[in-house]
Short mmCIF file of C-alpha atoms in Angstrom, two decimals:
data_model
loop_
_atom_site.label_atom_id
_atom_site.label_comp_id
_atom_site.label_asym_id
_atom_site.label_seq_id
_atom_site.Cartn_x
_atom_site.Cartn_y
_atom_site.Cartn_z
CA UNK O 19 -20.19 -5.07 -0.68
CA UNK O 20 -17.36 -7.43 0.21
CA UNK O 21 -16.00 -6.97 -3.28
CA UNK O 22 -16.13 -3.10 -3.45
CA UNK O 23 -12.95 -1.23 -3.16
CA UNK O 24 -12.13 2.52 -2.91
CA UNK O 25 -9.02 4.38 -3.64
CA UNK O 26 -8.07 7.89 -2.83
CA UNK O 27 -5.06 10.06 -3.91
CA UNK O 28 -4.43 13.62 -2.41
CA UNK O 29 -2.54 15.23 -5.31
CA UNK O 30 -1.21 18.69 -5.56
CA UNK O 31 -3.72 19.59 -8.41
CA UNK O 32 -6.67 17.33 -7.43
CA UNK O 33 -8.24 14.89 -4.89
CA UNK O 34 -9.15 11.74 -6.72
CA UNK O 35 -11.41 9.01 -5.49
CA UNK O 36 -12.48 5.70 -7.52
CA UNK O 37 -14.66 2.85 -6.27
CA UNK O 38 -14.60 -0.40 -8.09
CA UNK O 39 -16.26 -3.84 -7.76
CA UNK O 40 -14.23 -6.95 -8.25
CA UNK O 41 -16.37 -9.50 -10.22
CA UNK O 42 -15.02 -12.54 -12.19
CA UNK O 43 -11.54 -11.56 -11.53
CA UNK O 44 -11.96 -8.18 -13.00
CA UNK O 45 -12.47 -4.58 -11.63
CA UNK O 46 -15.45 -2.62 -12.78
CA UNK O 47 -15.57 1.10 -11.85
CA UNK O 48 -18.71 2.05 -10.00
CA UNK O 49 -18.00 5.67 -9.56
CA UNK O 50 -15.12 8.15 -9.77
CA UNK O 51 -14.60 11.76 -9.15
CA UNK O 52 -12.04 14.43 -8.67
CA UNK O 53 -11.95 18.02 -7.05
CA UNK O 54 -9.51 20.73 -6.93
CA UNK O 55 -6.97 20.14 -4.24
CA UNK O 56 -6.79 22.74 -1.65
CA UNK O 57 -4.07 22.44 1.18
CA UNK O 58 -1.58 20.43 -0.77
CA UNK O 59 1.70 21.83 -2.18
CA UNK O 60 4.18 19.78 -4.10
CA UNK O 61 2.73 16.55 -2.88
CA UNK O 62 2.89 17.62 0.83
CA UNK O 63 -0.17 18.66 3.00
CA UNK O 64 0.32 22.25 4.20
CA UNK O 65 -3.47 22.97 5.35
CA UNK O 66 -5.25 20.16 7.07
CA UNK O 67 -8.68 21.81 7.12
CA UNK O 68 -8.48 22.95 3.47
CA UNK O 69 -7.42 19.40 2.54
CA UNK O 70 -10.36 17.77 4.43
CA UNK O 71 -12.87 20.03 2.58
CA UNK O 72 -11.35 18.86 -0.76
CA UNK O 73 -11.64 15.26 0.40
CA UNK O 74 -15.26 15.67 1.65
CA UNK O 75 -16.28 17.42 -1.65
CA UNK O 76 -14.94 14.53 -3.67
CA UNK O 77 -16.42 11.92 -1.32
CA UNK O 78 -19.91 13.55 -1.41
CA UNK O 79 -20.03 13.44 -5.22
CA UNK O 80 -18.89 9.70 -5.21
CA UNK O 81 -21.46 8.78 -2.56
CA UNK O 82 -24.23 10.55 -4.39
CA UNK O 83 -23.20 8.36 -7.49
CA UNK O 84 -23.26 5.20 -5.64
CA UNK O 85 -26.25 5.67 -3.13
CA UNK O 86 -24.12 4.36 -0.29
CA UNK O 87 -21.34 5.60 2.10
CA UNK O 88 -17.67 4.98 1.44
CA UNK O 89 -15.98 4.23 4.73
CA UNK O 90 -12.67 2.58 3.96
CA UNK O 91 -10.03 3.42 1.36
CA UNK O 92 -6.73 2.26 -0.03
CA UNK O 93 -4.68 5.50 -0.01
CA UNK O 94 -2.07 6.33 -2.79
CA UNK O 95 0.93 8.16 -1.42
CA UNK O 96 3.56 10.08 -3.24
CA UNK O 97 6.92 8.45 -3.80
CA UNK O 98 8.69 11.69 -2.72
CA UNK O 99 11.68 10.79 -0.57
CA UNK O 100 11.10 7.21 -1.05
CA UNK O 101 13.97 4.79 -0.05
CA UNK O 102 14.69 1.53 -1.77
CA UNK O 103 16.73 -1.29 -0.34
CA UNK O 104 17.57 -4.90 -1.09
CA UNK O 105 17.45 -7.10 2.02
CA UNK O 106 17.81 -10.83 2.72
CA UNK O 107 16.29 -13.17 5.29
CA UNK O 108 16.67 -16.70 6.18
CA UNK O 109 14.56 -19.08 8.28
CA UNK O 110 14.23 -22.69 9.21
CA UNK O 111 11.22 -24.11 7.34
CA UNK O 112 8.35 -25.18 9.86
CA UNK O 113 7.65 -28.48 8.22
CA UNK O 114 10.58 -29.56 5.83
CA UNK O 115 8.28 -31.85 3.71
CA UNK O 116 6.51 -28.75 2.44
CA UNK O 117 7.03 -25.12 2.39
CA UNK O 118 3.95 -23.11 3.07
CA UNK O 119 2.72 -19.48 2.91
CA UNK O 120 3.61 -19.41 6.59
CA UNK O 121 7.36 -20.04 5.94
CA UNK O 122 7.17 -17.42 3.14
CA UNK O 123 5.68 -14.92 5.55
CA UNK O 124 8.21 -15.70 8.23
CA UNK O 125 11.20 -15.27 5.93
CA UNK O 126 9.86 -12.07 4.66
CA UNK O 127 9.42 -10.79 8.06
CA UNK O 128 12.96 -11.92 9.05
CA UNK O 129 14.36 -10.00 6.22
CA UNK O 130 12.46 -6.70 7.13
CA UNK O 131 13.10 -6.98 10.86
CA UNK O 132 16.57 -5.66 10.78
CA UNK O 133 15.91 -2.76 8.18
CA UNK O 134 13.32 -0.69 9.86
CA UNK O 135 14.44 2.98 10.01
CA UNK O 136 13.24 5.42 12.90
CA UNK O 137 12.11 8.08 10.63
CA UNK O 138 10.56 5.92 7.85
CA UNK O 139 7.72 3.46 7.35
CA UNK O 140 7.92 0.45 5.12
CA UNK O 141 5.26 0.64 2.35
CA UNK O 142 6.22 -2.37 0.11
CA UNK O 143 8.20 -5.58 0.51
CA UNK O 144 8.45 -7.26 -2.76
CA UNK O 145 10.35 -10.74 -3.21
CA UNK O 146 12.82 -10.85 -5.94
CA UNK O 147 13.85 -14.49 -5.48
CA UNK O 148 14.06 -17.37 -3.14
CA UNK O 149 16.57 -20.16 -2.17
CA UNK O 150 15.36 -23.32 -0.87
CA UNK O 151 18.37 -25.03 0.75
CA UNK O 152 20.87 -24.72 -2.20
CA UNK O 153 18.29 -24.29 -5.07
CA UNK O 154 18.44 -20.76 -6.21
CA UNK O 155 16.26 -18.26 -8.28
CA UNK O 156 13.11 -19.75 -7.14
CA UNK O 157 10.08 -17.46 -7.77
CA UNK O 158 7.58 -19.33 -5.52
CA UNK O 159 8.86 -21.84 -3.06
CA UNK O 160 5.32 -22.87 -1.69
CA UNK O 161 4.69 -26.69 -2.04
CA UNK O 162 8.49 -27.50 -2.29
CA UNK O 163 10.55 -29.40 0.34
CA UNK O 164 13.45 -28.19 2.08
CA UNK O 165 15.01 -27.30 5.57
CA UNK O 166 16.02 -23.48 4.95
CA UNK O 167 14.27 -20.74 3.11
CA UNK O 168 15.95 -17.64 2.09
CA UNK O 169 14.40 -14.57 0.40
CA UNK O 170 15.86 -11.54 -1.27
CA UNK O 171 13.32 -8.71 -1.35
CA UNK O 172 13.06 -5.04 -2.23
CA UNK O 173 11.73 -2.87 0.56
CA UNK O 174 10.53 0.66 0.00
CA UNK O 175 9.62 3.24 2.67
CA UNK O 176 8.78 7.08 2.85
CA UNK O 177 9.30 9.45 5.72
CA UNK O 178 6.85 8.52 8.62
CA UNK O 179 5.92 12.37 8.74
CA UNK O 180 4.68 12.45 5.20
CA UNK O 181 2.64 9.13 5.58
CA UNK O 182 1.17 10.02 9.00
CA UNK O 183 0.00 13.55 7.77
CA UNK O 184 -1.75 11.97 4.85
CA UNK O 185 -3.49 9.17 7.06
CA UNK O 186 -4.49 11.90 9.71
CA UNK O 187 -6.15 14.06 7.08
CA UNK O 188 -7.95 11.11 5.67
CA UNK O 189 -9.13 9.91 9.15
CA UNK O 190 -10.36 13.58 9.84
CA UNK O 191 -12.48 13.23 6.62
CA UNK O 192 -14.29 10.23 8.19
CA UNK O 193 -12.53 7.72 6.16
CA UNK O 194 -10.47 4.67 7.46
CA UNK O 195 -7.28 3.75 5.53
CA UNK O 196 -7.05 0.03 5.05
CA UNK O 197 -3.98 -0.04 2.95
CA UNK O 198 -1.25 2.16 1.34
CA UNK O 199 0.22 2.14 -2.15
CA UNK O 200 2.43 4.49 -4.14
CA UNK O 201 1.15 6.87 -6.71
CA UNK O 202 2.64 7.19 -10.15
CA UNK O 203 5.41 9.72 -10.65
CA UNK O 204 3.82 11.18 -13.56
CA UNK O 205 0.68 11.17 -15.80
CA UNK O 206 0.76 8.94 -18.89
#
């Protein structure tokens, strides 16, 4: 089951749950269901208990299709009141003969460090470009050599109150949230 993933979205109109298996680099849907959403208004949870019942109804349907329990999910959260910022970080490379994933992680953490907001939680940190010494506009610096690594990244965050309420309701439903991603802003 290590290649099985579940995603949940608590929408104003419906609660959606999809379970996929990743095989040969592709995702294959194993089960999916949705139920009428109760306790959610304009993307915000207004009634915990009603929302939990909607989640459990959808979860029960999916688990019956699968024949096993879903325990962990990736949660889709609304981009309501989302903040976007461009930030820059700069670090000394650990081993100047080769930039590694550790150096990239260090520079991303450095860029984020000074830009945390009390009332907001960072959801994504997406690199735009890197600079190695004086070489600009590098997409992936891993494997290069250099003394300093700089990154320009876009960070997005949402109000903690919104995020924590969603995570609390999912937890009350017996699910563990392992990651968070944004929902789309409309149906296509």
